Amino acid sequence: MSHDSPAVPEVTARLVFASGEWTEARARVIERSARWRRSSALMQLGLWLLAPIVFFIPPHLPWVLVVLVVGGMRAMSRFREHRTLVSLHGSCPKCGTDQDFRETGRMKRPHLVHCANCRWELRADVPLSGPAS
Ligand SMILES: [Zn+2]
């Protein structure tokens, strides 16, 4: 996976079930700076450069709209990516299954993950690891 970087230190996190039960987990999170979010969003907007090219593919206009919408959505997603979850490993507070959670990428507030065994929704709480530069 492109996000996987061994340089990101592992921190202690919590997996919280709706009833309040929780277990300790290990997570790797990248705090994104405003500068990274801006430049990354602009790179995603680069997709818009394809608009004049896809215009020549019939039925013309729908492809242009698809390129504009997809580029805009990807840029917005990157601009809102304050934290990137690289990895999350822990045991489910509901059933106890030890696992690697796959819901990585942009961290939402709250960031919800699903247990691969019991399918219950868990909240991943990862403390801030310092200010982003
Ligand atoms: Zn479970």
mmCIF file of N, CA and C and ligand atoms in Angstrom:
data_model
loop_
_atom_site.group_PDB
_atom_site.id
_atom_site.type_symbol
_atom_site.label_atom_id
_atom_site.label_comp_id
_atom_site.label_asym_id
_atom_site.label_seq_id
_atom_site.Cartn_x
_atom_site.Cartn_y
_atom_site.Cartn_z
ATOM 1 N N MET A 1 0.845 -1.192 0.000
ATOM 2 C CA MET A 1 0.000 0.000 0.000
ATOM 3 C C MET A 1 0.878 1.238 0.000
ATOM 4 N N SER A 2 0.459 2.292 -0.697
ATOM 5 C CA SER A 2 1.287 3.476 -0.844
ATOM 6 C C SER A 2 1.460 4.250 0.459
ATOM 7 N N HIS A 3 0.485 4.134 1.379
ATOM 8 C CA HIS A 3 0.576 4.873 2.641
ATOM 9 C C HIS A 3 1.553 4.213 3.603
ATOM 10 N N ASP A 4 1.889 2.956 3.363
ATOM 11 C CA ASP A 4 2.674 2.201 4.319
ATOM 12 C C ASP A 4 4.100 2.734 4.388
ATOM 13 N N SER A 5 4.445 3.258 5.548
ATOM 14 C CA SER A 5 5.776 3.794 5.745
ATOM 15 C C SER A 5 6.278 3.367 7.112
ATOM 16 N N PRO A 6 7.395 2.635 7.158
ATOM 17 C CA PRO A 6 7.905 2.180 8.449
ATOM 18 C C PRO A 6 8.435 3.320 9.307
ATOM 19 N N ALA A 7 8.635 4.518 8.710
ATOM 20 C CA ALA A 7 9.163 5.651 9.460
ATOM 21 C C ALA A 7 8.136 6.268 10.403
ATOM 22 N N VAL A 8 6.885 5.950 10.219
ATOM 23 C CA VAL A 8 5.835 6.509 11.068
ATOM 24 C C VAL A 8 5.796 5.733 12.383
ATOM 25 N N PRO A 9 6.015 6.413 13.512
ATOM 26 C CA PRO A 9 6.040 5.681 14.788
ATOM 27 C C PRO A 9 4.658 5.178 15.198
ATOM 28 N N GLU A 10 4.676 4.064 15.909
ATOM 29 C CA GLU A 10 3.424 3.477 16.395
ATOM 30 C C GLU A 10 3.036 4.128 17.714
ATOM 31 N N VAL A 11 1.767 4.443 17.877
ATOM 32 C CA VAL A 11 1.288 5.037 19.121
ATOM 33 C C VAL A 11 0.173 4.173 19.691
ATOM 34 N N THR A 12 -0.094 4.385 20.973
ATOM 35 C CA THR A 12 -1.169 3.648 21.625
ATOM 36 C C THR A 12 -2.501 4.291 21.276
ATOM 37 N N ALA A 13 -3.451 3.474 20.911
ATOM 38 C CA ALA A 13 -4.787 3.966 20.564
ATOM 39 C C ALA A 13 -5.816 3.148 21.330
ATOM 40 N N ARG A 14 -7.066 3.500 21.147
ATOM 41 C CA ARG A 14 -8.147 2.767 21.799
ATOM 42 C C ARG A 14 -9.176 2.360 20.769
ATOM 43 N N LEU A 15 -9.704 1.141 20.937
ATOM 44 C CA LEU A 15 -10.846 0.697 20.131
ATOM 45 C C LEU A 15 -12.032 0.680 21.085
ATOM 46 N N VAL A 16 -13.019 1.515 20.782
ATOM 47 C CA VAL A 16 -14.144 1.685 21.710
ATOM 48 C C VAL A 16 -15.419 1.150 21.071
ATOM 49 N N PHE A 17 -16.120 0.283 21.824
ATOM 50 C CA PHE A 17 -17.406 -0.234 21.374
ATOM 51 C C PHE A 17 -18.491 0.719 21.868
ATOM 52 N N ALA A 18 -19.660 0.658 21.234
ATOM 53 C CA ALA A 18 -20.755 1.576 21.561
ATOM 54 C C ALA A 18 -21.130 1.569 23.042
ATOM 55 N N SER A 19 -21.013 0.423 23.709
ATOM 56 C CA SER A 19 -21.389 0.335 25.122
ATOM 57 C C SER A 19 -20.335 0.944 26.043
ATOM 58 N N GLY A 20 -19.199 1.340 25.493
ATOM 59 C CA GLY A 20 -18.156 1.947 26.310
ATOM 60 C C GLY A 20 -16.987 1.023 26.585
ATOM 61 N N GLU A 21 -17.152 -0.283 26.288
ATOM 62 C CA GLU A 21 -16.038 -1.206 26.473
ATOM 63 C C GLU A 21 -14.934 -0.826 25.499
ATOM 64 N N TRP A 22 -13.707 -0.936 25.923
ATOM 65 C CA TRP A 22 -12.619 -0.593 25.011
ATOM 66 C C TRP A 22 -11.419 -1.497 25.229
ATOM 67 N N THR A 23 -10.574 -1.560 24.207
ATOM 68 C CA THR A 23 -9.320 -2.290 24.290
ATOM 69 C C THR A 23 -8.215 -1.382 23.766
ATOM 70 N N GLU A 24 -7.004 -1.710 24.144
ATOM 71 C CA GLU A 24 -5.870 -0.937 23.671
ATOM 72 C C GLU A 24 -5.467 -1.437 22.286
ATOM 73 N N ALA A 25 -5.037 -0.523 21.437
ATOM 74 C CA ALA A 25 -4.612 -0.887 20.082
ATOM 75 C C ALA A 25 -3.335 -0.128 19.753
ATOM 76 N N ARG A 26 -2.715 -0.501 18.647
ATOM 77 C CA ARG A 26 -1.518 0.182 18.167
ATOM 78 C C ARG A 26 -1.855 0.801 16.825
ATOM 79 N N ALA A 27 -1.514 2.076 16.658
ATOM 80 C CA ALA A 27 -1.841 2.772 15.414
ATOM 81 C C ALA A 27 -0.656 3.593 14.943
ATOM 82 N N ARG A 28 -0.588 3.776 13.646
ATOM 83 C CA ARG A 28 0.401 4.680 13.064
ATOM 84 C C ARG A 28 -0.370 5.742 12.289
ATOM 85 N N VAL A 29 -0.142 7.000 12.667
ATOM 86 C CA VAL A 29 -0.896 8.103 12.091
ATOM 87 C C VAL A 29 0.063 9.194 11.626
ATOM 88 N N ILE A 30 -0.192 9.734 10.456
ATOM 89 C CA ILE A 30 0.583 10.869 9.954
ATOM 90 C C ILE A 30 -0.261 12.116 10.137
ATOM 91 N N GLU A 31 0.283 13.097 10.881
ATOM 92 C CA GLU A 31 -0.412 14.382 11.030
ATOM 93 C C GLU A 31 -0.075 15.214 9.798
ATOM 94 N N ARG A 32 -1.096 15.663 9.090
ATOM 95 C CA ARG A 32 -0.870 16.401 7.848
ATOM 96 C C ARG A 32 -0.865 17.903 8.098
ATOM 97 N N SER A 33 0.110 18.571 7.500
ATOM 98 C CA SER A 33 0.203 20.018 7.623
ATOM 99 C C SER A 33 -0.732 20.676 6.617
ATOM 100 N N ALA A 34 -1.047 21.948 6.856
ATOM 101 C CA ALA A 34 -1.908 22.696 5.933
ATOM 102 C C ALA A 34 -1.242 22.765 4.558
ATOM 103 N N ARG A 35 0.078 22.887 4.561
ATOM 104 C CA ARG A 35 0.816 22.958 3.303
ATOM 105 C C ARG A 35 0.677 21.663 2.501
ATOM 106 N N TRP A 36 0.807 20.512 3.185
ATOM 107 C CA TRP A 36 0.667 19.228 2.508
ATOM 108 C C TRP A 36 -0.739 19.088 1.943
ATOM 109 N N ARG A 37 -1.748 19.489 2.735
ATOM 110 C CA ARG A 37 -3.130 19.340 2.289
ATOM 111 C C ARG A 37 -3.404 20.200 1.068
ATOM 112 N N ARG A 38 -2.864 21.420 1.065
ATOM 113 C CA ARG A 38 -3.061 22.313 -0.087
ATOM 114 C C ARG A 38 -2.387 21.757 -1.341
ATOM 115 N N SER A 39 -1.117 21.364 -1.214
ATOM 116 C CA SER A 39 -0.399 20.896 -2.406
ATOM 117 C C SER A 39 -0.966 19.569 -2.894
ATOM 118 N N SER A 40 -1.379 18.708 -1.967
ATOM 119 C CA SER A 40 -1.954 17.434 -2.361
ATOM 120 C C SER A 40 -3.304 17.639 -3.059
ATOM 121 N N ALA A 41 -4.093 18.588 -2.555
ATOM 122 C CA ALA A 41 -5.383 18.890 -3.189
ATOM 123 C C ALA A 41 -5.161 19.445 -4.593
ATOM 124 N N LEU A 42 -4.169 20.301 -4.749
ATOM 125 C CA LEU A 42 -3.883 20.859 -6.072
ATOM 126 C C LEU A 42 -3.450 19.774 -7.049
ATOM 127 N N MET A 43 -2.674 18.808 -6.545
ATOM 128 C CA MET A 43 -2.264 17.697 -7.416
ATOM 129 C C MET A 43 -3.467 16.895 -7.871
ATOM 130 N N GLN A 44 -4.445 16.729 -6.977
ATOM 131 C CA GLN A 44 -5.661 16.001 -7.367
ATOM 132 C C GLN A 44 -6.452 16.793 -8.404
ATOM 133 N N LEU A 45 -6.411 18.113 -8.287
ATOM 134 C CA LEU A 45 -7.104 18.947 -9.277
ATOM 135 C C LEU A 45 -6.432 18.851 -10.646
ATOM 136 N N GLY A 46 -5.213 18.350 -10.674
ATOM 137 C CA GLY A 46 -4.511 18.148 -11.932
ATOM 138 C C GLY A 46 -5.265 17.208 -12.862
ATOM 139 N N LEU A 47 -6.148 16.402 -12.269
ATOM 140 C CA LEU A 47 -7.003 15.514 -13.056
ATOM 141 C C LEU A 47 -7.855 16.309 -14.042
ATOM 142 N N TRP A 48 -8.139 17.549 -13.681
ATOM 143 C CA TRP A 48 -8.963 18.408 -14.546
ATOM 144 C C TRP A 48 -8.274 18.659 -15.887
ATOM 145 N N LEU A 49 -6.950 18.495 -15.930
ATOM 146 C CA LEU A 49 -6.235 18.698 -17.194
ATOM 147 C C LEU A 49 -6.652 17.665 -18.244
ATOM 148 N N LEU A 50 -7.250 16.573 -17.780
ATOM 149 C CA LEU A 50 -7.718 15.548 -18.719
ATOM 150 C C LEU A 50 -9.028 15.947 -19.398
ATOM 151 N N ALA A 51 -9.719 16.951 -18.864
ATOM 152 C CA ALA A 51 -11.047 17.331 -19.388
ATOM 153 C C ALA A 51 -11.029 17.620 -20.892
ATOM 154 N N PRO A 52 -10.079 18.427 -21.399
ATOM 155 C CA PRO A 52 -10.089 18.683 -22.854
ATOM 156 C C PRO A 52 -9.800 17.423 -23.676
ATOM 157 N N ILE A 53 -9.089 16.465 -23.080
ATOM 158 C CA ILE A 53 -8.746 15.239 -23.811
ATOM 159 C C ILE A 53 -9.958 14.299 -23.883
ATOM 160 N N VAL A 54 -10.623 14.092 -22.709
ATOM 161 C CA VAL A 54 -11.756 13.159 -22.708
ATOM 162 C C VAL A 54 -12.954 13.728 -23.453
ATOM 163 N N PHE A 55 -12.936 15.041 -23.715
ATOM 164 C CA PHE A 55 -14.034 15.652 -24.468
ATOM 165 C C PHE A 55 -14.168 15.015 -25.847
ATOM 166 N N PHE A 56 -13.066 14.496 -26.397
ATOM 167 C CA PHE A 56 -13.103 13.925 -27.741
ATOM 168 C C PHE A 56 -13.662 12.506 -27.776
ATOM 169 N N ILE A 57 -13.926 11.944 -26.601
ATOM 170 C CA ILE A 57 -14.501 10.591 -26.545
ATOM 171 C C ILE A 57 -16.027 10.735 -26.506
ATOM 172 N N PRO A 58 -16.742 10.170 -27.484
ATOM 173 C CA PRO A 58 -18.209 10.255 -27.452
ATOM 174 C C PRO A 58 -18.735 9.526 -26.217
ATOM 175 N N PRO A 59 -19.754 9.982 -25.547
ATOM 176 C CA PRO A 59 -20.641 11.109 -25.865
ATOM 177 C C PRO A 59 -20.172 12.460 -25.303
ATOM 178 N N HIS A 60 -18.913 12.740 -25.328
ATOM 179 C CA HIS A 60 -18.304 14.043 -25.033
ATOM 180 C C HIS A 60 -18.569 14.611 -23.636
ATOM 181 N N LEU A 61 -19.680 15.294 -23.456
ATOM 182 C CA LEU A 61 -19.903 16.049 -22.216
ATOM 183 C C LEU A 61 -19.916 15.205 -20.932
ATOM 184 N N PRO A 62 -20.552 14.029 -20.907
ATOM 185 C CA PRO A 62 -20.541 13.251 -19.659
ATOM 186 C C PRO A 62 -19.133 12.942 -19.160
ATOM 187 N N TRP A 63 -18.188 12.662 -20.051
ATOM 188 C CA TRP A 63 -16.816 12.345 -19.614
ATOM 189 C C TRP A 63 -16.150 13.554 -18.994
ATOM 190 N N VAL A 64 -16.411 14.722 -19.556
ATOM 191 C CA VAL A 64 -15.843 15.954 -18.996
ATOM 192 C C VAL A 64 -16.396 16.170 -17.590
ATOM 193 N N LEU A 65 -17.706 15.972 -17.435
ATOM 194 C CA LEU A 65 -18.322 16.151 -16.115
ATOM 195 C C LEU A 65 -17.768 15.148 -15.114
ATOM 196 N N VAL A 66 -17.575 13.900 -15.556
ATOM 197 C CA VAL A 66 -17.028 12.868 -14.661
ATOM 198 C C VAL A 66 -15.631 13.275 -14.194
ATOM 199 N N VAL A 67 -14.786 13.724 -15.117
ATOM 200 C CA VAL A 67 -13.419 14.130 -14.768
ATOM 201 C C VAL A 67 -13.445 15.314 -13.795
ATOM 202 N N LEU A 68 -14.321 16.290 -14.050
ATOM 203 C CA LEU A 68 -14.387 17.466 -13.177
ATOM 204 C C LEU A 68 -14.878 17.084 -11.780
ATOM 205 N N VAL A 69 -15.917 16.248 -11.720
ATOM 206 C CA VAL A 69 -16.481 15.863 -10.417
ATOM 207 C C VAL A 69 -15.492 14.999 -9.635
ATOM 208 N N VAL A 70 -14.901 13.997 -10.299
ATOM 209 C CA VAL A 70 -13.958 13.103 -9.603
ATOM 210 C C VAL A 70 -12.741 13.889 -9.111
ATOM 211 N N GLY A 71 -12.205 14.768 -9.968
ATOM 212 C CA GLY A 71 -11.062 15.589 -9.560
ATOM 213 C C GLY A 71 -11.400 16.481 -8.376
ATOM 214 N N GLY A 72 -12.580 17.085 -8.417
ATOM 215 C CA GLY A 72 -13.019 17.961 -7.322
ATOM 216 C C GLY A 72 -13.208 17.194 -6.028
ATOM 217 N N MET A 73 -13.802 15.996 -6.122
ATOM 218 C CA MET A 73 -14.035 15.200 -4.912
ATOM 219 C C MET A 73 -12.723 14.716 -4.306
ATOM 220 N N ARG A 74 -11.799 14.292 -5.167
ATOM 221 C CA ARG A 74 -10.500 13.833 -4.650
ATOM 222 C C ARG A 74 -9.729 14.980 -4.012
ATOM 223 N N ALA A 75 -9.804 16.157 -4.629
ATOM 224 C CA ALA A 75 -9.122 17.327 -4.067
ATOM 225 C C ALA A 75 -9.727 17.706 -2.723
ATOM 226 N N MET A 76 -11.059 17.685 -2.630
ATOM 227 C CA MET A 76 -11.732 18.030 -1.370
ATOM 228 C C MET A 76 -11.360 17.037 -0.278
ATOM 229 N N SER A 77 -11.294 15.752 -0.654
ATOM 230 C CA SER A 77 -10.932 14.723 0.309
ATOM 231 C C SER A 77 -9.515 14.957 0.844
ATOM 232 N N ARG A 78 -8.585 15.279 -0.041
ATOM 233 C CA ARG A 78 -7.210 15.541 0.403
ATOM 234 C C ARG A 78 -7.130 16.805 1.256
ATOM 235 N N PHE A 79 -7.928 17.820 0.887
ATOM 236 C CA PHE A 79 -7.879 19.070 1.638
ATOM 237 C C PHE A 79 -8.401 18.867 3.057
ATOM 238 N N ARG A 80 -9.315 17.902 3.229
ATOM 239 C CA ARG A 80 -9.889 17.636 4.556
ATOM 240 C C ARG A 80 -9.098 16.575 5.312
ATOM 241 N N GLU A 81 -8.011 16.064 4.725
ATOM 242 C CA GLU A 81 -7.237 14.988 5.356
ATOM 243 C C GLU A 81 -6.250 15.569 6.365
ATOM 244 N N HIS A 82 -6.722 15.823 7.571
ATOM 245 C CA HIS A 82 -5.849 16.365 8.617
ATOM 246 C C HIS A 82 -4.923 15.292 9.173
ATOM 247 N N ARG A 83 -5.422 14.051 9.185
ATOM 248 C CA ARG A 83 -4.625 12.944 9.703
ATOM 249 C C ARG A 83 -4.822 11.741 8.787
ATOM 250 N N THR A 84 -3.738 11.007 8.563
ATOM 251 C CA THR A 84 -3.817 9.794 7.752
ATOM 252 C C THR A 84 -3.509 8.599 8.642
ATOM 253 N N LEU A 85 -4.441 7.676 8.715
ATOM 254 C CA LEU A 85 -4.226 6.454 9.478
ATOM 255 C C LEU A 85 -3.487 5.476 8.581
ATOM 256 N N VAL A 86 -2.264 5.118 8.974
ATOM 257 C CA VAL A 86 -1.438 4.219 8.170
ATOM 258 C C VAL A 86 -1.723 2.767 8.531
ATOM 259 N N SER A 87 -1.824 2.501 9.822
ATOM 260 C CA SER A 87 -2.145 1.137 10.245
ATOM 261 C C SER A 87 -2.836 1.168 11.597
ATOM 262 N N LEU A 88 -3.629 0.151 11.845
ATOM 263 C CA LEU A 88 -4.326 0.020 13.131
ATOM 264 C C LEU A 88 -4.410 -1.453 13.457
ATOM 265 N N HIS A 89 -3.851 -1.830 14.600
ATOM 266 C CA HIS A 89 -3.851 -3.229 15.014
ATOM 267 C C HIS A 89 -4.317 -3.313 16.457
ATOM 268 N N GLY A 90 -5.235 -4.223 16.709
ATOM 269 C CA GLY A 90 -5.713 -4.399 18.063
ATOM 270 C C GLY A 90 -6.745 -5.487 18.120
ATOM 271 N N SER A 91 -7.284 -5.704 19.332
ATOM 272 C CA SER A 91 -8.321 -6.722 19.456
ATOM 273 C C SER A 91 -9.660 -6.053 19.702
ATOM 274 N N CYS A 92 -10.680 -6.649 19.132
ATOM 275 C CA CYS A 92 -12.048 -6.133 19.211
ATOM 276 C C CYS A 92 -12.525 -6.173 20.671
ATOM 277 N N PRO A 93 -13.057 -5.077 21.196
ATOM 278 C CA PRO A 93 -13.556 -5.093 22.575
ATOM 279 C C PRO A 93 -14.813 -5.952 22.742
ATOM 280 N N LYS A 94 -15.454 -6.286 21.644
ATOM 281 C CA LYS A 94 -16.701 -7.069 21.704
ATOM 282 C C LYS A 94 -16.428 -8.573 21.691
ATOM 283 N N CYS A 95 -15.596 -9.032 20.716
ATOM 284 C CA CYS A 95 -15.375 -10.478 20.590
ATOM 285 C C CYS A 95 -13.927 -10.897 20.881
ATOM 286 N N GLY A 96 -13.021 -9.943 20.996
ATOM 287 C CA GLY A 96 -11.646 -10.262 21.361
ATOM 288 C C GLY A 96 -10.746 -10.691 20.220
ATOM 289 N N THR A 97 -11.223 -10.645 18.991
ATOM 290 C CA THR A 97 -10.405 -11.063 17.850
ATOM 291 C C THR A 97 -9.282 -10.064 17.595
ATOM 292 N N ASP A 98 -8.042 -10.584 17.576
ATOM 293 C CA ASP A 98 -6.877 -9.746 17.306
ATOM 294 C C ASP A 98 -6.762 -9.576 15.792
ATOM 295 N N GLN A 99 -6.644 -8.352 15.316
ATOM 296 C CA GLN A 99 -6.672 -8.134 13.867
ATOM 297 C C GLN A 99 -6.032 -6.819 13.450
ATOM 298 N N ASP A 100 -5.739 -6.750 12.144
ATOM 299 C CA ASP A 100 -5.321 -5.510 11.499
ATOM 300 C C ASP A 100 -6.570 -4.927 10.856
ATOM 301 N N PHE A 101 -6.896 -3.697 11.194
ATOM 302 C CA PHE A 101 -8.086 -3.083 10.614
ATOM 303 C C PHE A 101 -7.726 -2.474 9.274
ATOM 304 N N ARG A 102 -8.653 -2.583 8.317
ATOM 305 C CA ARG A 102 -8.378 -2.150 6.951
ATOM 306 C C ARG A 102 -8.868 -0.739 6.656
ATOM 307 N N GLU A 103 -9.610 -0.129 7.571
ATOM 308 C CA GLU A 103 -10.160 1.207 7.318
ATOM 309 C C GLU A 103 -9.088 2.263 7.579
ATOM 310 N N THR A 104 -8.068 2.266 6.722
ATOM 311 C CA THR A 104 -6.998 3.241 6.864
ATOM 312 C C THR A 104 -7.240 4.400 5.891
ATOM 313 N N GLY A 105 -6.291 5.306 5.809
ATOM 314 C CA GLY A 105 -6.463 6.473 4.939
ATOM 315 C C GLY A 105 -6.886 7.681 5.750
ATOM 316 N N ARG A 106 -7.659 8.551 5.146
ATOM 317 C CA ARG A 106 -8.068 9.784 5.832
ATOM 318 C C ARG A 106 -8.844 9.456 7.097
ATOM 319 N N MET A 107 -8.400 10.025 8.235
ATOM 320 C CA MET A 107 -9.093 9.779 9.501
ATOM 321 C C MET A 107 -10.282 10.704 9.622
ATOM 322 N N LYS A 108 -11.423 10.110 9.889
ATOM 323 C CA LYS A 108 -12.648 10.894 10.084
ATOM 324 C C LYS A 108 -12.826 11.135 11.577
ATOM 325 N N ARG A 109 -13.754 12.021 11.908
ATOM 326 C CA ARG A 109 -14.039 12.313 13.315
ATOM 327 C C ARG A 109 -15.491 12.028 13.603
ATOM 328 N N PRO A 110 -15.859 10.940 14.239
ATOM 329 C CA PRO A 110 -14.982 9.869 14.722
ATOM 330 C C PRO A 110 -14.593 8.932 13.586
ATOM 331 N N HIS A 111 -13.486 8.225 13.785
ATOM 332 C CA HIS A 111 -13.045 7.259 12.787
ATOM 333 C C HIS A 111 -13.595 5.891 13.189
ATOM 334 N N LEU A 112 -14.470 5.344 12.342
ATOM 335 C CA LEU A 112 -15.116 4.070 12.658
ATOM 336 C C LEU A 112 -14.482 2.942 11.865
ATOM 337 N N VAL A 113 -14.286 1.807 12.532
ATOM 338 C CA VAL A 113 -13.741 0.619 11.888
ATOM 339 C C VAL A 113 -14.683 -0.543 12.204
ATOM 340 N N HIS A 114 -14.570 -1.612 11.439
ATOM 341 C CA HIS A 114 -15.432 -2.766 11.650
ATOM 342 C C HIS A 114 -14.605 -3.996 11.970
ATOM 343 N N CYS A 115 -15.069 -4.749 12.944
ATOM 344 C CA CYS A 115 -14.404 -5.996 13.307
ATOM 345 C C CYS A 115 -14.633 -7.008 12.193
ATOM 346 N N ALA A 116 -13.565 -7.693 11.764
ATOM 347 C CA ALA A 116 -13.674 -8.673 10.683
ATOM 348 C C ALA A 116 -14.439 -9.916 11.137
ATOM 349 N N ASN A 117 -14.495 -10.163 12.439
ATOM 350 C CA ASN A 117 -15.156 -11.356 12.950
ATOM 351 C C ASN A 117 -16.626 -11.110 13.291
ATOM 352 N N CYS A 118 -16.906 -10.164 14.185
ATOM 353 C CA CYS A 118 -18.292 -9.965 14.637
ATOM 354 C C CYS A 118 -18.996 -8.842 13.872
ATOM 355 N N ARG A 119 -18.266 -8.105 13.048
ATOM 356 C CA ARG A 119 -18.828 -7.047 12.185
ATOM 357 C C ARG A 119 -19.346 -5.823 12.947
ATOM 358 N N TRP A 120 -19.143 -5.762 14.248
ATOM 359 C CA TRP A 120 -19.603 -4.590 14.988
ATOM 360 C C TRP A 120 -18.730 -3.401 14.647
ATOM 361 N N GLU A 121 -19.351 -2.231 14.769
ATOM 362 C CA GLU A 121 -18.657 -0.979 14.480
ATOM 363 C C GLU A 121 -17.912 -0.522 15.737
ATOM 364 N N LEU A 122 -16.658 -0.158 15.566
ATOM 365 C CA LEU A 122 -15.837 0.291 16.687
ATOM 366 C C LEU A 122 -15.292 1.672 16.370
ATOM 367 N N ARG A 123 -15.110 2.469 17.408
ATOM 368 C CA ARG A 123 -14.530 3.793 17.210
ATOM 369 C C ARG A 123 -13.042 3.714 17.538
ATOM 370 N N ALA A 124 -12.207 4.210 16.619
ATOM 371 C CA ALA A 124 -10.759 4.220 16.849
ATOM 372 C C ALA A 124 -10.374 5.589 17.388
ATOM 373 N N ASP A 125 -9.912 5.631 18.622
ATOM 374 C CA ASP A 125 -9.438 6.882 19.215
ATOM 375 C C ASP A 125 -7.910 6.881 19.210
ATOM 376 N N VAL A 126 -7.334 7.775 18.456
ATOM 377 C CA VAL A 126 -5.874 7.894 18.405
ATOM 378 C C VAL A 126 -5.521 9.287 18.899
ATOM 379 N N PRO A 127 -4.737 9.384 19.987
ATOM 380 C CA PRO A 127 -4.379 10.715 20.503
ATOM 381 C C PRO A 127 -3.508 11.473 19.501
ATOM 382 N N LEU A 128 -3.609 12.777 19.533
ATOM 383 C CA LEU A 128 -2.786 13.622 18.662
ATOM 384 C C LEU A 128 -1.322 13.398 18.999
ATOM 385 N N SER A 129 -0.498 13.232 17.979
ATOM 386 C CA SER A 129 0.919 12.971 18.227
ATOM 387 C C SER A 129 1.773 14.202 17.990
ATOM 388 N N GLY A 130 1.255 15.341 18.334
ATOM 389 C CA GLY A 130 2.040 16.568 18.197
ATOM 390 C C GLY A 130 1.559 17.401 17.045
ATOM 391 N N PRO A 131 1.914 18.697 17.069
ATOM 392 C CA PRO A 131 1.449 19.598 16.021
ATOM 393 C C PRO A 131 2.105 19.305 14.671
ATOM 394 N N ALA A 132 1.303 19.410 13.634
ATOM 395 C CA ALA A 132 1.826 19.237 12.272
ATOM 396 C C ALA A 132 2.551 20.508 11.858
ATOM 397 N N SER A 133 3.647 20.346 11.163
ATOM 398 C CA SER A 133 4.415 21.523 10.773
ATOM 399 C C SER A 133 3.897 22.084 9.466
HETATM 400 ZN ZN ZN B 1 -15.379 -8.353 17.075
#
